[in-house]
Amino acid sequence: MVQFDEQLRCLVTEACGHQPGSPQRQKLLTQIIRLTANRLWRESTPYYQDALQQTWLYFCRNVCEGLTGQIYDPTYGTVITWLNAYLKRRLQDFYLNQNREQATTVPLRIRQSISGGTSEIIDPVDNLPANPQAPPILEDLEIWAKTDSDGELRGTYIKGRPDVNCQVLILKRLPPEVSWRELSEEFGMSIPTLSSFYQRQCLPRLRKFAELEGLL
C-alpha cells in the first residue's frame, strides 16, 4: 500500500509538471483515475455516481492548481485519503438535500407510494464553481454528448417527451450542473421522474463512453 501511494504521488508530480489541458497531463490524470477508482469509498445510494463524478472533476481541477478548492498537499495525506474525504462530503450533501426535498414534497411521496413506485428525490447542490477552463475529461464528455454521432442520446427519451432526452440531460448535468429542481420546473416534470430516467438510461451510457475512452 505504501508503494502504491508513492506511485500515485510520483504520477501527480509528473502530471503537474505539464501544462493544464495538455495531452501529457490528461494522459497522466486519466492513469491516476484508473488506479484509484477501485480503492475509493463505495456505497449503494442512488446518488453515489453523481457524487463520484463530482469527485473526479474536483480532482482534475485541484490536484495541481487548486482552481475550485484547496490544492492537493501530499504532506497532509495520500491521494486516496484526499479524494475519499471530498467524496464523503459530497455524499453527505446529497443525503441532506434528499431529506430536505422529501420533507417539502409530502404529496409527491404519497403519489409515488400509491403507484407502487419508489421515490428518488434528489436535489444536488453544486459545490464546484464554474471553471473557465474545463478539465480535459469534462471537455471530452461534452463533445461526445453534443456530437451524439449515432443519435442514441437524442433517441433515448422519456415517453411522450422527445425533448427530455439523454443528450439534453447529460449536458445539463455536466458541471456546473443545473439542479434537479430547476430541471423539474423547466420541463414541467417531477424530480423523481427526471432523476430516475437519468440514472437508468443516461448515466449508464455516459459511464460506458467514459470507460471506452479510458476516462474512468
Tab-separated table of C-alpha atoms in Angstrom:
chain	number	residue	atom	x	y	z
A	1	MET	CA	0.000	0.000	0.000
A	2	VAL	CA	2.864	2.387	0.830
A	3	GLN	CA	4.426	1.612	-2.552
A	4	PHE	CA	1.085	2.288	-4.268
A	5	ASP	CA	0.685	5.651	-2.507
A	6	GLU	CA	4.215	6.588	-3.510
A	7	GLN	CA	3.454	5.650	-7.125
A	8	LEU	CA	0.403	7.950	-7.083
A	9	ARG	CA	2.436	10.808	-5.597
A	10	CYS	CA	5.028	10.445	-8.361
A	11	LEU	CA	2.315	10.435	-11.039
A	12	VAL	CA	0.742	13.572	-9.536
A	13	THR	CA	4.116	15.338	-9.505
A	14	GLU	CA	4.724	14.323	-13.108
A	15	ALA	CA	1.211	15.382	-14.227
A	16	CYS	CA	1.516	18.784	-12.580
A	17	GLY	CA	4.797	19.344	-14.405
A	18	HIS	CA	2.868	19.559	-17.683
A	19	GLN	CA	0.717	22.464	-18.873
A	20	PRO	CA	-3.018	22.452	-17.910
A	21	GLY	CA	-5.076	20.886	-20.708
A	22	SER	CA	-2.030	19.334	-22.379
A	23	PRO	CA	-2.278	15.755	-23.723
A	24	GLN	CA	0.576	14.721	-21.404
A	25	ARG	CA	-1.264	15.909	-18.293
A	26	GLN	CA	-4.578	14.449	-19.471
A	27	LYS	CA	-2.954	11.051	-20.005
A	28	LEU	CA	-1.393	11.057	-16.527
A	29	LEU	CA	-4.574	12.256	-14.781
A	30	THR	CA	-6.523	9.512	-16.552
A	31	GLN	CA	-3.930	6.971	-15.378
A	32	ILE	CA	-4.298	8.181	-11.773
A	33	ILE	CA	-8.097	7.952	-12.006
A	34	ARG	CA	-7.856	4.379	-13.299
A	35	LEU	CA	-5.522	3.374	-10.472
A	36	THR	CA	-7.620	4.964	-7.718
A	37	ALA	CA	-11.136	4.153	-8.996
A	38	ASN	CA	-11.414	0.769	-7.268
A	39	ARG	CA	-9.923	1.998	-3.996
A	40	LEU	CA	-12.359	4.819	-3.227
A	41	TRP	CA	-15.203	4.678	-0.726
A	42	ARG	CA	-18.244	2.838	-2.129
A	43	GLU	CA	-21.886	2.709	-1.144
A	44	SER	CA	-25.127	1.731	-2.893
A	45	THR	CA	-27.001	5.019	-2.614
A	46	PRO	CA	-28.857	6.292	-5.725
A	47	TYR	CA	-26.785	9.486	-5.795
A	48	TYR	CA	-23.367	7.809	-5.455
A	49	GLN	CA	-22.479	8.083	-9.157
A	50	ASP	CA	-23.285	11.810	-9.199
A	51	ALA	CA	-21.069	12.319	-6.139
A	52	LEU	CA	-18.287	10.252	-7.738
A	53	GLN	CA	-18.476	12.319	-10.945
A	54	GLN	CA	-18.106	15.498	-8.888
A	55	THR	CA	-15.121	13.961	-7.100
A	56	TRP	CA	-13.268	13.220	-10.354
A	57	LEU	CA	-13.886	16.744	-11.611
A	58	TYR	CA	-12.730	18.170	-8.282
A	59	PHE	CA	-9.587	16.055	-8.610
A	60	CYS	CA	-8.824	17.373	-12.124
A	61	ARG	CA	-9.375	20.973	-11.066
A	62	ASN	CA	-7.474	20.960	-7.800
A	63	VAL	CA	-4.735	18.341	-7.856
A	64	CYS	CA	-2.311	20.798	-9.488
A	65	GLU	CA	-3.739	24.321	-9.461
A	66	GLY	CA	-6.411	24.439	-6.744
A	67	LEU	CA	-8.910	26.104	-9.098
A	68	THR	CA	-12.074	25.463	-7.064
A	69	GLY	CA	-10.757	24.317	-3.701
A	70	GLN	CA	-7.680	23.535	-1.673
A	71	ILE	CA	-4.820	22.311	-3.838
A	72	TYR	CA	-3.712	18.741	-3.087
A	73	ASP	CA	-0.925	18.670	-0.487
A	74	PRO	CA	0.784	15.250	-0.181
A	75	THR	CA	2.154	16.164	3.276
A	76	TYR	CA	-1.412	16.004	4.672
A	77	GLY	CA	-2.265	12.557	3.308
A	78	THR	CA	-2.424	10.261	0.306
A	79	VAL	CA	-4.370	10.911	-2.899
A	80	ILE	CA	-6.909	8.253	-1.833
A	81	THR	CA	-7.427	9.914	1.577
A	82	TRP	CA	-7.879	13.315	-0.088
A	83	LEU	CA	-10.412	12.026	-2.639
A	84	ASN	CA	-12.329	9.955	-0.080
A	85	ALA	CA	-12.702	12.975	2.205
A	86	TYR	CA	-14.196	15.010	-0.648
A	87	LEU	CA	-16.401	12.138	-1.870
A	88	LYS	CA	-17.871	11.583	1.609
A	89	ARG	CA	-18.630	15.312	1.962
A	90	ARG	CA	-20.490	15.270	-1.352
A	91	LEU	CA	-22.436	12.144	-0.344
A	92	GLN	CA	-23.415	13.860	2.895
A	93	ASP	CA	-24.614	16.902	0.903
A	94	PHE	CA	-26.731	14.681	-1.359
A	95	TYR	CA	-28.193	12.867	1.667
A	96	LEU	CA	-29.104	16.102	3.460
A	97	ASN	CA	-30.638	17.628	0.344
A	98	GLN	CA	-32.606	14.480	-0.413
A	99	ASN	CA	-34.082	14.543	3.087
A	100	ARG	CA	-34.885	18.251	2.762
A	101	GLU	CA	-36.648	17.625	-0.557
A	102	GLN	CA	-38.660	14.772	0.924
A	103	ALA	CA	-39.689	16.944	3.862
A	104	THR	CA	-41.144	19.546	1.496
A	105	THR	CA	-42.729	17.185	-1.058
A	106	VAL	CA	-45.032	15.010	1.043
A	107	PRO	CA	-47.870	14.913	-1.560
A	108	LEU	CA	-45.381	13.734	-4.186
A	109	ARG	CA	-44.135	10.937	-1.928
A	110	ILE	CA	-47.725	9.824	-1.283
A	111	ARG	CA	-48.450	9.632	-5.022
A	112	GLN	CA	-45.258	7.653	-5.546
A	113	SER	CA	-46.137	5.108	-2.851
A	114	ILE	CA	-49.723	4.682	-4.105
A	115	SER	CA	-48.490	3.876	-7.621
A	116	GLY	CA	-46.127	1.292	-6.167
A	117	GLY	CA	-43.038	3.118	-7.338
A	118	THR	CA	-40.069	4.185	-5.313
A	119	SER	CA	-39.369	7.806	-4.596
A	120	GLU	CA	-35.912	9.066	-5.521
A	121	ILE	CA	-35.976	12.753	-4.715
A	122	ILE	CA	-32.550	14.192	-5.300
A	123	ASP	CA	-31.504	17.804	-5.436
A	124	PRO	CA	-27.715	18.004	-5.565
A	125	VAL	CA	-26.078	21.246	-4.580
A	126	ASP	CA	-23.258	22.216	-6.894
A	127	ASN	CA	-20.225	22.877	-4.724
A	128	LEU	CA	-17.940	23.316	-7.700
A	129	PRO	CA	-17.961	26.856	-9.108
A	130	ALA	CA	-17.792	27.159	-12.883
A	131	ASN	CA	-14.277	26.874	-14.208
A	132	PRO	CA	-13.409	28.938	-17.305
A	133	GLN	CA	-11.022	26.200	-18.427
A	134	ALA	CA	-12.853	22.901	-18.268
A	135	PRO	CA	-10.824	19.779	-17.377
A	136	PRO	CA	-9.928	17.661	-20.438
A	137	ILE	CA	-12.161	14.838	-19.199
A	138	LEU	CA	-15.167	17.166	-18.995
A	139	GLU	CA	-14.416	18.534	-22.463
A	140	ASP	CA	-14.342	15.002	-23.915
A	141	LEU	CA	-17.707	14.155	-22.330
A	142	GLU	CA	-19.265	17.398	-23.561
A	143	ILE	CA	-18.039	16.898	-27.149
A	144	TRP	CA	-19.319	13.298	-27.131
A	145	ALA	CA	-22.775	14.317	-25.856
A	146	LYS	CA	-23.129	17.285	-28.231
A	147	THR	CA	-21.982	15.274	-31.268
A	148	ASP	CA	-24.136	12.196	-30.495
A	149	SER	CA	-22.878	10.668	-33.753
A	150	ASP	CA	-25.275	7.705	-33.778
A	151	GLY	CA	-28.266	9.649	-32.389
A	152	GLU	CA	-28.616	7.259	-29.442
A	153	LEU	CA	-28.701	10.008	-26.814
A	154	ARG	CA	-31.347	12.058	-28.643
A	155	GLY	CA	-33.325	8.897	-29.349
A	156	THR	CA	-33.430	7.886	-25.670
A	157	TYR	CA	-36.136	9.998	-24.050
A	158	ILE	CA	-38.928	9.964	-21.500
A	159	LYS	CA	-42.095	8.500	-23.047
A	160	GLY	CA	-44.040	11.163	-24.885
A	161	ARG	CA	-41.334	13.766	-24.296
A	162	PRO	CA	-38.653	13.581	-27.015
A	163	ASP	CA	-37.409	16.990	-25.799
A	164	VAL	CA	-36.401	15.388	-22.481
A	165	ASN	CA	-33.709	13.062	-23.765
A	166	CYS	CA	-30.319	11.794	-22.604
A	167	GLN	CA	-28.395	14.303	-24.698
A	168	VAL	CA	-30.195	17.245	-23.065
A	169	LEU	CA	-29.974	15.855	-19.526
A	170	ILE	CA	-26.317	14.793	-19.706
A	171	LEU	CA	-25.272	18.225	-20.995
A	172	LYS	CA	-27.306	19.967	-18.300
A	173	ARG	CA	-25.887	17.709	-15.566
A	174	LEU	CA	-22.242	18.257	-16.517
A	175	PRO	CA	-20.693	20.760	-14.083
A	176	PRO	CA	-21.593	23.443	-13.381
A	177	GLU	CA	-24.750	21.354	-13.402
A	178	VAL	CA	-28.352	22.571	-13.448
A	179	SER	CA	-30.137	21.390	-10.287
A	180	TRP	CA	-32.914	18.802	-10.431
A	181	ARG	CA	-35.306	21.422	-9.065
A	182	GLU	CA	-34.552	23.779	-11.979
A	183	LEU	CA	-34.893	20.945	-14.498
A	184	SER	CA	-38.215	19.959	-12.925
A	185	GLU	CA	-39.514	23.494	-13.406
A	186	GLU	CA	-38.114	23.787	-16.945
A	187	PHE	CA	-39.662	20.567	-18.232
A	188	GLY	CA	-42.761	20.501	-16.017
A	189	MET	CA	-41.908	17.035	-14.708
A	190	SER	CA	-41.317	15.704	-11.197
A	191	ILE	CA	-37.803	15.416	-9.769
A	192	PRO	CA	-38.133	11.623	-9.192
A	193	THR	CA	-39.225	11.070	-12.817
A	194	LEU	CA	-36.285	13.035	-14.206
A	195	SER	CA	-33.606	11.689	-11.857
A	196	SER	CA	-34.810	8.088	-12.187
A	197	PHE	CA	-34.711	8.297	-16.005
A	198	TYR	CA	-31.255	9.886	-15.848
A	199	GLN	CA	-29.904	7.139	-13.582
A	200	ARG	CA	-31.499	4.256	-15.523
A	201	GLN	CA	-30.917	5.436	-19.100
A	202	CYS	CA	-28.415	8.300	-19.327
A	203	LEU	CA	-25.807	7.583	-16.665
A	204	PRO	CA	-25.024	4.044	-17.930
A	205	ARG	CA	-24.419	5.454	-21.444
A	206	LEU	CA	-22.194	8.203	-20.084
A	207	ARG	CA	-20.204	5.726	-17.999
A	208	LYS	CA	-19.864	3.322	-20.962
A	209	PHE	CA	-18.391	6.102	-23.099
A	210	ALA	CA	-16.041	7.197	-20.304
A	211	GLU	CA	-14.832	3.625	-19.775
A	212	LEU	CA	-14.295	3.019	-23.517
A	213	GLU	CA	-12.276	6.208	-23.749
A	214	GLY	CA	-10.273	5.304	-20.649
A	215	LEU	CA	-11.612	8.306	-18.721
A	216	LEU	CA	-12.833	6.152	-15.816
